[in-house]
Tab-separated table of C-alpha atoms in Angstrom:
chain	number	residue	atom	x	y	z
H	1	MET	CA	38.676	8.212	36.407
H	2	VAL	CA	36.007	9.831	34.247
H	3	LYS	CA	33.170	7.511	33.219
H	4	MET	CA	32.004	7.446	29.573
H	5	THR	CA	28.528	8.763	30.778
H	6	ASP	CA	30.064	11.918	32.287
H	7	LEU	CA	31.475	13.259	29.035
H	8	PRO	CA	29.111	15.808	27.313
H	9	THR	CA	27.776	14.503	23.995
H	10	LYS	CA	29.606	16.040	21.043
H	11	GLY	CA	26.655	15.849	18.696
H	12	GLY	CA	26.283	13.800	15.446
H	13	PHE	CA	24.988	10.284	15.268
H	14	SER	CA	25.247	8.102	18.378
H	15	PHE	CA	26.087	4.466	17.488
H	16	ASP	CA	25.258	3.112	20.958
H	17	LEU	CA	22.222	1.212	19.910
H	18	CYS	CA	23.583	-0.192	16.736
H	19	THR	CA	24.964	-3.456	18.320
H	20	ARG	CA	21.660	-3.890	20.138
H	21	ASN	CA	19.670	-3.418	16.912
H	22	GLN	CA	21.952	-5.889	15.004
H	23	MET	CA	21.559	-8.487	17.891
H	24	LEU	CA	17.690	-8.179	17.573
H	25	LEU	CA	17.833	-8.577	13.780
H	26	ASP	CA	20.054	-11.671	14.123
H	27	LYS	CA	17.578	-13.072	16.662
H	28	GLY	CA	14.840	-12.651	14.046
H	29	VAL	CA	12.937	-9.775	15.452
H	30	GLN	CA	11.239	-7.874	12.660
H	31	MET	CA	11.683	-4.165	12.398
H	32	PRO	CA	8.379	-2.308	11.918
H	33	PRO	CA	8.053	-1.230	8.352
H	34	PHE	CA	8.725	2.543	7.567
H	35	ARG	CA	6.393	4.484	5.441
H	36	LYS	CA	8.539	4.789	2.304
H	37	THR	CA	7.468	7.035	-0.620
H	38	GLY	CA	8.212	4.334	-3.254
H	39	THR	CA	8.399	7.230	-5.742
H	40	THR	CA	9.466	8.761	-8.890
H	41	ILE	CA	10.992	12.164	-8.677
H	42	VAL	CA	12.568	14.075	-11.508
H	43	GLY	CA	14.111	17.465	-12.316
H	44	LEU	CA	15.364	19.092	-15.470
H	45	VAL	CA	16.901	22.397	-16.488
H	46	PHE	CA	15.253	24.340	-19.305
H	47	GLN	CA	16.144	27.621	-20.903
H	48	ASP	CA	14.559	29.901	-18.312
H	49	GLY	CA	14.964	27.800	-15.162
H	50	VAL	CA	14.184	24.395	-13.656
H	51	VAL	CA	11.167	22.035	-13.631
H	52	LEU	CA	10.704	19.560	-10.883
H	53	GLY	CA	8.153	16.695	-10.969
H	54	ALA	CA	6.943	13.978	-8.559
H	55	ASP	CA	4.264	11.308	-8.312
H	56	THR	CA	1.940	11.276	-5.287
H	57	ARG	CA	1.905	7.744	-3.879
H	58	ALA	CA	3.169	6.829	-0.396
H	59	THR	CA	3.464	3.095	0.385
H	60	GLU	CA	3.892	1.022	3.520
H	61	GLY	CA	5.222	-2.247	2.108
H	62	PRO	CA	2.648	-3.408	-0.516
H	63	ILE	CA	-0.094	-1.172	0.653
H	64	VAL	CA	-0.722	2.408	-0.408
H	65	ALA	CA	-0.740	4.578	2.683
H	66	ASP	CA	-1.481	7.907	0.972
H	67	LYS	CA	-2.895	8.149	-2.536
H	68	ASN	CA	-2.178	11.908	-2.875
H	69	CYS	CA	0.837	12.952	-0.833
H	70	GLU	CA	2.999	16.026	-1.551
H	71	LYS	CA	6.578	15.109	-2.496
H	72	ILE	CA	7.813	18.521	-3.653
H	73	HIS	CA	8.839	20.374	-0.541
H	74	PHE	CA	9.261	24.085	-0.137
H	75	MET	CA	12.805	25.148	0.807
H	76	ALA	CA	12.791	28.791	-0.173
H	77	PRO	CA	10.585	30.888	-2.517
H	78	ASN	CA	13.040	30.321	-5.295
H	79	ILE	CA	14.077	26.768	-4.252
H	80	TYR	CA	12.052	23.511	-4.047
H	81	CYS	CA	13.104	19.977	-3.208
H	82	CYS	CA	11.616	16.644	-4.259
H	83	GLY	CA	12.045	13.893	-1.717
H	84	ALA	CA	12.200	10.061	-2.076
H	85	GLY	CA	12.879	7.421	0.618
H	86	THR	CA	11.429	7.366	4.101
H	87	ALA	CA	8.678	9.850	4.196
H	88	ALA	CA	9.519	11.019	7.746
H	89	ASP	CA	13.137	11.611	6.822
H	90	THR	CA	12.455	13.586	3.670
H	91	GLU	CA	9.866	15.671	5.483
H	92	ALA	CA	12.039	16.368	8.486
H	93	VAL	CA	15.239	17.098	6.704
H	94	THR	CA	13.607	19.456	4.180
H	95	ASP	CA	11.680	21.340	6.943
H	96	MET	CA	14.929	21.670	8.940
H	97	VAL	CA	16.895	23.083	6.081
H	98	SER	CA	14.053	25.318	4.990
H	99	SER	CA	14.000	26.931	8.465
H	100	GLN	CA	17.789	27.229	8.454
H	101	LEU	CA	17.583	28.929	5.061
H	102	GLN	CA	15.040	31.429	6.320
H	103	LEU	CA	17.190	32.379	9.328
H	104	HIS	CA	20.096	32.805	6.922
H	105	ARG	CA	18.048	35.029	4.703
H	106	TYR	CA	17.256	37.223	7.712
H	107	ALA	CA	20.926	37.321	8.618
H	108	THR	CA	22.216	38.141	5.173
H	109	GLY	CA	19.355	40.072	3.721
H	110	ARG	CA	19.684	38.216	0.427
H	111	GLU	CA	17.774	35.590	-1.544
H	112	SER	CA	18.838	31.975	-0.767
H	113	ARG	CA	21.199	30.222	-2.983
H	114	VAL	CA	20.802	26.592	-4.123
H	115	VAL	CA	24.352	25.752	-3.058
H	116	THR	CA	23.490	26.840	0.454
H	117	ALA	CA	20.635	24.442	0.693
H	118	LEU	CA	22.792	21.764	-0.887
H	119	THR	CA	25.607	22.176	1.663
H	120	LEU	CA	23.183	22.154	4.612
H	121	LEU	CA	21.586	18.956	3.325
H	122	LYS	CA	24.669	17.056	2.459
H	123	SER	CA	26.346	17.857	5.710
H	124	HIS	CA	23.347	16.704	7.737
H	125	LEU	CA	22.916	13.463	5.801
H	126	PHE	CA	26.679	12.633	5.890
H	127	SER	CA	26.779	13.038	9.684
H	128	TYR	CA	24.003	10.514	9.951
H	129	GLN	CA	26.015	8.046	7.836
H	130	GLY	CA	23.012	7.166	5.514
H	131	HIS	CA	20.635	6.281	8.422
H	132	VAL	CA	18.469	9.223	7.402
H	133	SER	CA	17.041	7.645	4.301
H	134	ALA	CA	16.354	10.787	2.193
H	135	ALA	CA	17.233	10.891	-1.576
H	136	LEU	CA	16.494	14.356	-2.860
H	137	VAL	CA	16.302	16.303	-6.113
H	138	LEU	CA	16.939	19.920	-5.254
H	139	GLY	CA	16.211	22.631	-7.845
H	140	GLY	CA	16.040	26.385	-7.862
H	141	VAL	CA	17.069	29.601	-9.578
H	142	ASP	CA	19.175	32.213	-7.734
H	143	VAL	CA	21.496	35.094	-8.639
H	144	THR	CA	24.024	32.732	-10.107
H	145	GLY	CA	21.459	31.065	-12.392
H	146	PRO	CA	19.408	27.884	-12.526
H	147	HIS	CA	20.680	24.887	-10.515
H	148	LEU	CA	19.633	21.183	-10.349
H	149	GLN	CA	21.314	18.826	-7.928
H	150	THR	CA	20.673	15.302	-6.567
H	151	VAL	CA	21.454	14.461	-2.959
H	152	TYR	CA	21.984	10.813	-1.870
H	153	PRO	CA	21.181	9.381	1.631
H	154	HIS	CA	24.816	9.123	2.491
H	155	GLY	CA	25.512	12.666	1.625
H	156	SER	CA	27.020	12.640	-1.827
H	157	THR	CA	25.640	15.080	-4.441
H	158	ASP	CA	25.671	15.448	-8.241
H	159	THR	CA	25.015	18.486	-10.350
H	160	LEU	CA	23.006	17.544	-13.501
H	161	PRO	CA	21.073	18.986	-16.367
H	162	PHE	CA	18.307	16.329	-15.773
H	163	ALA	CA	17.876	13.910	-12.867
H	164	THR	CA	15.650	11.195	-11.496
H	165	MET	CA	15.540	9.469	-8.097
H	166	GLY	CA	13.335	6.902	-6.323
H	167	SER	CA	12.150	3.452	-7.269
H	168	GLY	CA	10.751	4.743	-10.557
H	169	SER	CA	13.928	6.514	-11.454
H	170	LEU	CA	14.919	4.026	-14.160
H	171	ALA	CA	11.545	4.318	-15.900
H	172	ALA	CA	11.771	8.203	-15.784
H	173	MET	CA	15.413	8.269	-16.771
H	174	SER	CA	14.645	6.212	-20.013
H	175	VAL	CA	12.278	9.021	-20.991
H	176	PHE	CA	14.755	11.681	-20.293
H	177	GLU	CA	17.719	9.980	-22.059
H	178	SER	CA	15.512	9.604	-25.144
H	179	LYS	CA	13.953	13.081	-25.311
H	180	TYR	CA	16.019	15.595	-23.352
H	181	ARG	CA	17.962	18.346	-25.171
H	182	GLU	CA	19.414	21.595	-24.110
H	183	GLY	CA	17.347	24.837	-24.488
H	184	LEU	CA	13.817	23.375	-23.926
H	185	THR	CA	11.013	25.910	-23.672
H	186	ARG	CA	8.813	26.043	-20.614
H	187	GLU	CA	5.960	24.021	-22.231
H	188	GLU	CA	8.315	21.414	-23.607
H	189	GLY	CA	10.050	21.147	-20.205
H	190	ILE	CA	6.691	20.615	-18.357
H	191	GLU	CA	5.530	18.099	-20.889
H	192	LEU	CA	8.795	16.130	-20.733
H	193	VAL	CA	8.645	16.004	-16.956
H	194	ALA	CA	5.061	14.953	-16.901
H	195	GLU	CA	5.819	12.131	-19.371
H	196	ALA	CA	8.823	10.939	-17.207
H	197	ILE	CA	6.643	10.869	-14.069
H	198	CYS	CA	3.891	9.081	-15.970
H	199	ALA	CA	6.431	6.401	-17.037
H	200	GLY	CA	7.296	5.956	-13.301
H	201	ILE	CA	3.648	5.944	-12.315
H	202	PHE	CA	2.570	3.256	-14.850
H	203	ASN	CA	5.663	1.001	-14.898
H	204	ASP	CA	6.757	1.157	-11.378
H	205	LEU	CA	4.570	-0.283	-8.592
H	206	GLY	CA	6.055	1.918	-5.868
H	207	SER	CA	4.846	5.052	-7.738
H	208	GLY	CA	1.354	6.016	-8.786
H	209	SER	CA	-1.654	8.313	-8.629
H	210	ASN	CA	-1.061	11.877	-9.806
H	211	VAL	CA	1.714	14.090	-11.286
H	212	ASP	CA	2.901	17.136	-9.318
H	213	VAL	CA	4.999	19.766	-11.219
H	214	CYS	CA	6.943	22.772	-10.020
H	215	VAL	CA	8.374	25.358	-12.377
H	216	ILE	CA	10.999	27.745	-11.035
H	217	THR	CA	12.168	30.697	-13.053
H	218	LYS	CA	13.945	33.864	-12.197
H	219	GLY	CA	11.668	35.851	-9.990
H	220	GLN	CA	8.635	33.385	-10.258
H	221	THR	CA	7.758	29.944	-8.986
H	222	GLU	CA	4.723	28.008	-10.031
H	223	TYR	CA	3.648	24.996	-7.976
H	224	LEU	CA	1.244	22.988	-10.142
H	225	ARG	CA	-0.152	20.541	-7.599
H	226	ASN	CA	-1.949	17.601	-9.300
H	227	TYR	CA	-0.921	18.838	-12.706
H	228	GLN	CA	-2.193	15.614	-14.199
H	229	LEU	CA	-4.696	13.068	-12.807
H	230	PRO	CA	-4.255	9.996	-15.042
H	231	ASN	CA	-5.616	7.561	-12.597
H	232	PRO	CA	-9.381	7.987	-11.829
H	233	ARG	CA	-11.244	5.270	-9.967
H	234	THR	CA	-12.551	2.915	-12.730
H	235	TYR	CA	-15.720	1.575	-11.022
H	236	ILE	CA	-18.005	2.814	-8.385
H	237	SER	CA	-21.107	0.884	-7.398
H	238	SER	CA	-24.286	2.865	-8.006
H	239	LYS	CA	-26.017	0.832	-5.290
H	240	GLY	CA	-23.874	2.257	-2.459
H	241	TYR	CA	-23.418	0.695	0.968
H	242	SER	CA	-25.748	1.197	3.960
H	243	PHE	CA	-24.592	0.546	7.481
H	244	VAL	CA	-27.779	0.350	9.605
H	245	LYS	CA	-27.688	0.365	13.463
H	246	GLY	CA	-27.488	-3.037	14.830
H	247	GLN	CA	-25.451	-4.520	11.949
H	248	THR	CA	-22.438	-5.224	14.162
H	249	VAL	CA	-23.386	-7.712	16.839
H	250	PHE	CA	-21.701	-6.985	20.170
H	251	LEU	CA	-21.409	-9.544	22.974
H	252	GLU	CA	-20.633	-7.220	25.886
H	253	GLN	CA	-21.049	-3.526	26.620
H	254	LEU	CA	-18.809	-1.835	29.096
H	255	LEU	CA	-19.784	1.621	30.366
H	256	LEU	CA	-16.872	3.503	31.770
H	257	LEU	CA	-17.120	6.577	33.972
H	258	VAL	CA	-14.994	9.272	32.401
H	259	SER	CA	-15.914	12.280	34.479
H	260	LYS	CA	-18.299	13.083	37.172
H	261	LEU	CA	-20.199	16.267	37.996
H	262	VAL	CA	-20.150	16.821	41.664
H	263	HIS	CA	-22.643	18.945	43.524
H	264	VAL	CA	-21.458	20.094	46.988
H	265	GLU	CA	-24.232	19.704	49.610
H	266	ALA	CA	-22.451	20.397	52.838
H	267	ILE	CA	-19.103	21.321	54.257
H	268	PHE	CA	-17.780	19.182	57.257
H	269	GLN	CA	-15.978	20.456	60.206
H	270	LEU	CA	-12.626	18.838	60.836
H	271	ARG	CA	-11.647	20.439	64.125
H	272	VAL	CA	-13.039	23.553	65.707
H	273	ASP	CA	-9.732	25.410	65.875
H	274	GLU	CA	-8.708	24.445	62.418
H	275	TRP	CA	-12.103	25.482	61.245
H	276	GLN	CA	-11.648	28.918	62.895
H	277	TYR	CA	-8.205	29.334	61.318
H	278	ARG	CA	-9.438	28.551	57.930
H	279	ILE	CA	-12.340	30.955	58.193
H	280	ASN	CA	-9.954	33.747	59.384
H	281	TRP	CA	-7.703	33.263	56.360
H	282	GLY	CA	-10.456	32.596	53.883
H	283	LEU	CA	-9.492	28.950	53.233
H	284	VAL	CA	-12.654	26.855	53.375
H	285	PRO	CA	-12.136	23.119	52.460
H	286	CYS	CA	-14.732	21.590	50.239
H	287	LEU	CA	-15.419	18.074	51.127
H	288	CYS	CA	-18.169	15.712	50.022
P	1	MET	CA	25.007	-25.804	-1.164
P	2	ALA	CA	22.291	-24.488	1.281
P	3	LEU	CA	18.673	-24.714	0.040
P	4	ARG	CA	17.227	-21.249	0.797
P	5	GLY	CA	13.435	-21.426	0.815
P	6	ASP	CA	12.872	-18.040	-0.681
P	7	TRP	CA	15.178	-18.701	-3.668
P	8	MET	CA	12.758	-21.479	-4.811
P	9	TYR	CA	9.713	-19.223	-5.080
P	10	GLU	CA	8.685	-15.857	-6.221
P	11	ASN	CA	5.522	-13.999	-5.606
P	12	ASN	CA	3.835	-12.769	-8.767
P	13	GLY	CA	1.098	-10.928	-6.902
P	14	GLY	CA	-2.622	-10.655	-7.716
P	15	THR	CA	-5.973	-11.221	-6.064
P	16	CYS	CA	-8.700	-13.801	-6.669
P	17	VAL	CA	-12.314	-13.670	-5.472
P	18	ALA	CA	-15.217	-16.095	-5.744
P	19	ILE	CA	-18.844	-15.678	-4.667
P	20	ALA	CA	-21.519	-18.402	-4.557
P	21	GLY	CA	-25.132	-17.606	-5.338
P	22	ILE	CA	-28.378	-19.618	-5.405
P	23	ASP	CA	-27.857	-20.762	-9.055
P	24	TYR	CA	-24.717	-19.175	-10.143
P	25	CYS	CA	-21.094	-18.645	-9.147
P	26	VAL	CA	-18.849	-15.636	-9.790
P	27	VAL	CA	-15.090	-16.098	-9.988
P	28	ALA	CA	-12.858	-13.074	-10.653
P	29	ALA	CA	-9.236	-12.257	-10.650
P	30	ASP	CA	-7.022	-9.330	-11.784
P	31	THR	CA	-4.750	-9.810	-14.729
P	32	ARG	CA	-1.533	-8.141	-13.469
P	33	LEU	CA	1.679	-10.185	-13.337
P	34	SER	CA	4.463	-8.532	-11.322
P	35	VAL	CA	7.870	-9.263	-9.628
P	36	GLY	CA	9.195	-6.940	-7.054
P	37	TYR	CA	8.318	-3.413	-8.058
P	38	ASN	CA	8.112	-4.265	-11.792
P	39	ILE	CA	5.139	-5.364	-13.935
P	40	LEU	CA	5.814	-8.316	-16.193
P	41	THR	CA	2.505	-8.166	-18.017
P	42	ARG	CA	-0.915	-6.459	-17.639
P	43	ASP	CA	-2.741	-9.179	-19.394
P	44	HIS	CA	-2.246	-12.495	-17.697
P	45	SER	CA	-5.260	-14.680	-16.888
P	46	LYS	CA	-5.206	-16.353	-13.404
P	47	ILE	CA	-8.411	-18.208	-14.097
P	48	CYS	CA	-8.476	-21.765	-15.456
P	49	SER	CA	-11.671	-23.514	-16.660
P	50	LEU	CA	-11.236	-27.033	-15.546
P	51	ALA	CA	-14.606	-28.550	-16.317
P	52	ASP	CA	-17.840	-27.157	-17.740
P	53	LYS	CA	-19.102	-26.424	-14.191
P	54	VAL	CA	-15.787	-25.833	-12.484
P	55	VAL	CA	-13.429	-22.812	-12.545
P	56	LEU	CA	-10.214	-22.366	-10.572
P	57	ALA	CA	-8.529	-19.030	-9.762
P	58	SER	CA	-5.046	-18.954	-8.250
P	59	SER	CA	-2.687	-16.257	-7.152
P	60	GLY	CA	0.878	-16.677	-5.948
P	61	PHE	CA	3.896	-18.009	-7.926
P	62	GLN	CA	2.839	-18.436	-11.575
P	63	GLY	CA	5.414	-21.204	-12.297
P	64	ASP	CA	3.694	-23.404	-9.665
P	65	ILE	CA	0.232	-22.284	-10.730
P	66	ARG	CA	0.851	-23.232	-14.331
P	67	ALA	CA	2.073	-26.588	-13.144
P	68	LEU	CA	-0.832	-27.105	-10.826
P	69	HIS	CA	-3.539	-26.130	-13.526
P	70	LYS	CA	-1.844	-28.526	-16.055
P	71	ASN	CA	-1.836	-31.337	-13.484
P	72	LEU	CA	-5.484	-30.855	-12.678
P	73	ALA	CA	-6.595	-30.551	-16.240
P	74	ALA	CA	-4.718	-33.908	-16.999
P	75	ARG	CA	-6.355	-35.585	-14.089
P	76	HIS	CA	-9.712	-34.294	-15.234
P	77	LEU	CA	-9.169	-35.835	-18.673
P	78	LEU	CA	-8.323	-39.197	-17.125
P	79	TYR	CA	-11.506	-39.046	-14.999
P	80	GLN	CA	-13.551	-38.141	-18.075
P	81	HIS	CA	-12.160	-41.302	-19.870
P	82	GLN	CA	-12.687	-43.520	-16.846
P	83	HIS	CA	-16.199	-42.396	-15.757
P	84	ASN	CA	-17.663	-40.990	-19.070
P	85	LYS	CA	-18.685	-37.801	-17.381
P	86	GLN	CA	-17.376	-34.474	-16.298
P	87	MET	CA	-15.984	-33.932	-12.771
P	88	SER	CA	-18.432	-32.170	-10.355
P	89	CYS	CA	-17.277	-29.183	-8.292
P	90	PRO	CA	-17.062	-31.014	-4.984
P	91	ALA	CA	-15.096	-33.830	-6.627
P	92	MET	CA	-12.602	-31.356	-8.153
P	93	GLY	CA	-12.378	-29.703	-4.793
P	94	GLN	CA	-11.214	-32.964	-3.194
P	95	LEU	CA	-8.881	-33.566	-6.018
P	96	LEU	CA	-7.177	-30.184	-5.674
P	97	SER	CA	-6.824	-30.674	-1.955
P	98	ASN	CA	-5.044	-34.005	-2.435
P	99	THR	CA	-2.874	-32.602	-5.186
P	100	LEU	CA	-1.747	-29.792	-2.887
P	101	TYR	CA	-1.134	-32.040	0.089
P	102	TYR	CA	0.796	-34.438	-2.105
P	103	LYS	CA	3.544	-31.768	-2.172
P	104	ARG	CA	3.281	-31.068	1.606
P	105	PHE	CA	7.065	-30.804	1.969
P	106	PHE	CA	7.727	-28.732	-1.102
P	107	PRO	CA	4.424	-26.935	-1.575
P	108	TYR	CA	2.851	-25.254	-4.644
P	109	TYR	CA	3.045	-21.560	-3.825
P	110	ALA	CA	-0.502	-21.161	-4.972
P	111	PHE	CA	-3.474	-19.622	-3.187
P	112	ASN	CA	-6.513	-21.036	-4.720
P	113	VAL	CA	-10.163	-20.301	-4.868
P	114	LEU	CA	-12.335	-22.981	-6.772
P	115	GLY	CA	-15.862	-21.966	-7.973
P	116	GLY	CA	-18.674	-23.676	-9.739
P	117	LEU	CA	-22.017	-25.354	-9.444
P	118	ASP	CA	-22.609	-28.438	-7.262
P	119	ASN	CA	-24.578	-31.473	-8.365
P	120	GLU	CA	-27.902	-29.743	-7.403
P	121	GLY	CA	-27.032	-26.663	-9.632
P	122	LYS	CA	-26.305	-24.381	-6.538
P	123	GLY	CA	-23.269	-22.110	-6.320
P	124	CYS	CA	-20.270	-23.663	-4.743
P	125	VAL	CA	-17.007	-22.026	-3.560
P	126	PHE	CA	-14.061	-23.858	-2.010
P	127	THR	CA	-11.148	-21.906	-0.464
P	128	TYR	CA	-7.649	-23.382	-0.021
P	129	ASP	CA	-4.407	-22.658	1.684
P	130	ALA	CA	-0.986	-23.527	0.082
P	131	VAL	CA	-0.988	-27.122	1.349
P	132	GLY	CA	-4.607	-28.355	0.645
P	133	SER	CA	-6.570	-27.412	3.704
P	134	TYR	CA	-9.993	-26.590	2.249
P	135	GLU	CA	-13.530	-25.672	3.181
P	136	ARG	CA	-16.750	-25.023	1.254
P	137	VAL	CA	-17.760	-21.415	1.828
P	138	GLY	CA	-20.180	-18.812	0.509
P	139	TYR	CA	-17.393	-16.502	-0.739
P	140	SER	CA	-13.660	-16.090	-0.482
P	141	ALA	CA	-10.804	-13.931	-1.455
P	142	GLN	CA	-7.178	-14.981	-1.821
P	143	GLY	CA	-3.889	-13.269	-2.830
P	144	SER	CA	-2.220	-9.909	-2.104
P	145	GLY	CA	-5.526	-7.962	-1.861
P	146	SER	CA	-7.399	-10.651	0.192
P	147	SER	CA	-7.021	-8.787	3.484
P	148	LEU	CA	-8.455	-5.683	1.873
P	149	ILE	CA	-11.421	-7.474	0.291
P	150	MET	CA	-12.489	-10.179	2.790
P	151	PRO	CA	-13.691	-7.677	5.469
P	152	VAL	CA	-16.067	-5.962	2.840
P	153	LEU	CA	-17.418	-9.253	1.778
P	154	ASP	CA	-17.951	-10.325	5.300
P	155	ASN	CA	-19.965	-7.189	5.898
P	156	GLN	CA	-21.982	-7.394	2.637
P	157	LEU	CA	-22.491	-11.115	2.237
P	158	LYS	CA	-22.504	-12.118	5.943
P	159	SER	CA	-22.149	-15.892	5.763
P	160	PRO	CA	-23.762	-17.701	8.760
P	161	SER	CA	-21.286	-19.574	10.906
P	162	PRO	CA	-20.555	-23.145	9.745
P	163	LEU	CA	-20.858	-24.269	13.404
P	164	LEU	CA	-24.577	-23.352	13.581
P	165	LEU	CA	-27.107	-26.153	13.723
P	166	PRO	CA	-29.283	-26.825	11.647
P	167	ALA	CA	-26.735	-26.271	8.819
P	168	ARG	CA	-27.619	-23.056	7.101
P	169	ASP	CA	-26.952	-22.318	3.416
P	170	ALA	CA	-23.805	-20.260	2.886
P	171	VAL	CA	-24.735	-18.982	-0.523
P	172	THR	CA	-25.812	-15.339	-0.890
P	173	PRO	CA	-29.294	-14.317	-1.767
P	174	LEU	CA	-27.950	-11.607	-4.085
P	175	SER	CA	-28.800	-11.741	-7.755
P	176	GLU	CA	-26.128	-12.390	-10.315
P	177	THR	CA	-25.949	-8.771	-11.473
P	178	GLU	CA	-25.699	-7.578	-7.816
P	179	ALA	CA	-22.911	-9.984	-7.100
P	180	VAL	CA	-20.974	-9.025	-10.184
P	181	ASP	CA	-21.491	-5.313	-9.216
P	182	LEU	CA	-20.110	-6.032	-5.743
P	183	VAL	CA	-17.018	-7.910	-7.149
P	184	LYS	CA	-16.216	-4.901	-9.559
P	185	ASP	CA	-16.596	-2.401	-6.800
P	186	VAL	CA	-14.464	-4.440	-4.327
P	187	PHE	CA	-11.672	-4.867	-6.891
P	188	ALA	CA	-11.752	-1.196	-7.807
P	189	SER	CA	-11.184	-0.456	-4.035
P	190	ALA	CA	-8.497	-3.036	-3.551
P	191	THR	CA	-6.637	-1.572	-6.665
P	192	GLU	CA	-6.575	1.817	-5.018
P	193	ARG	CA	-4.606	0.463	-1.983
P	194	ASP	CA	-2.721	-2.661	-3.020
P	195	ILE	CA	0.217	-2.080	-5.449
P	196	TYR	CA	0.011	-5.669	-6.795
P	197	THR	CA	-3.673	-5.517	-7.847
P	198	GLY	CA	-4.701	-3.694	-10.906
P	199	ASP	CA	-4.635	-3.360	-14.846
P	200	LYS	CA	-7.648	-5.414	-15.677
P	201	LEU	CA	-10.329	-7.581	-13.915
P	202	GLU	CA	-11.442	-10.855	-15.474
P	203	ILE	CA	-14.905	-11.931	-14.237
P	204	VAL	CA	-16.248	-15.513	-15.020
P	205	VAL	CA	-19.799	-16.240	-14.231
P	206	ILE	CA	-20.968	-19.982	-14.190
P	207	ASN	CA	-24.593	-20.768	-14.334
P	208	ALA	CA	-26.952	-23.385	-15.814
P	209	SER	CA	-26.394	-21.951	-19.331
P	210	GLY	CA	-22.655	-22.277	-19.089
P	211	ILE	CA	-19.573	-20.090	-18.521
P	212	LYS	CA	-19.652	-16.385	-19.329
P	213	ARG	CA	-16.521	-14.127	-19.401
P	214	GLU	CA	-16.455	-10.282	-18.699
P	215	TYR	CA	-13.631	-7.726	-18.364
P	216	LEU	CA	-13.358	-4.467	-16.438
P	217	GLU	CA	-10.464	-2.002	-16.827
P	218	LEU	CA	-8.731	-1.184	-13.488
P	219	ARG	CA	-6.093	1.416	-12.620
P	220	LYS	CA	-2.775	0.887	-14.258
P	221	ASP	CA	-0.505	2.599	-11.835
């Protein structure tokens, strides 16, 4: 009879460890916290293309892990993707699909299409049943026109004229719902996106720091990193801090030998016949 | 109906700091009130002036903190009627400890720092846990940003160990302006990294001439 372990893996998510994880959680073992991006990410379609926006704060629970991270990821020269959720997941999934798109461009000899990126993302996320916690706003302009889509961690997608994701999505969506209209100009689009991200930055604790904007039009993409910096440090002590030697008192000093420089003084003879053999064949042992 | 501990409380965030000097005491707290990922208000004071030489700063669950401050203010009024004088800082320190321990089995979710001047006019800071364990120290930080701030204060103010004999003074030799500068810088730094700290900083300085209040804008994101 064939054992389960003998069968080749068919790919996709392996649920083997799920019962064990659940048992640990029931016993009260705490999972280590993921670095999540907290986040406010938005996208909107304007008359010439799409504008994407994102804040720049990455959190680990209540602590800010990165004050100025990049949440707008490159997918193709004409396609960019904002990512919310677990930072490792958004990074990995966008890098993976970006590579796949490049290979596809080489194979087809054509510019990448947003629907291609969309299909690759949604099928990957669906096969992981939501365990890859990446919520994305995908935007780009290709031969078929401008596209804006949202992708949820379980693999569903929506095609929208304006979209927001992340913990600050409600704050940002309130701005969009009030002020969005069709046929915005480039300046109006950028201003509206910046306003929506600022709403997330100031009203959501999971989002903060700066505003990143990316404008994609037919034939041209502009990545405006740190488009707005509305949160400068409010106070810096003019006195400064000095850390002189000897400030930290130590009780014990342990010197460890890491490497040793050895100087060979003499070569010892093992046995006369072996010695003769080794000289004949040029193999001289080095002992000290 | 099962009584779930977490349903009874809520953490409204915030950080409190107090530093004792030779003839002054600085008590500071941010003014942000939050719940979960939302901000309820940017302008909520966590500092309560209990007596003319005693100031209490508390972070944690604001419902319990309001009740606690009200309780202490009422007890202080009674004391004034009975003894014809204001309560001193060490006396208030003991009262707060007893009040907290009274509710040992359904605690006030309040992390307190009491600051003021003692009977000799020297700066006096008491730090508490949620059930009333307290200690007189030279400086303290409590609340969501406390683990970010305490190591910096330890480095800059370096209190001698209370176990050393003869007993050494825990108050810092820094001047009042230097201490206030340190508090501002330390809060600006904590605001950068703690999402629950920010908006505005309220600084209260108690010295022989009375209580003085000052504000500093902090990051609002």
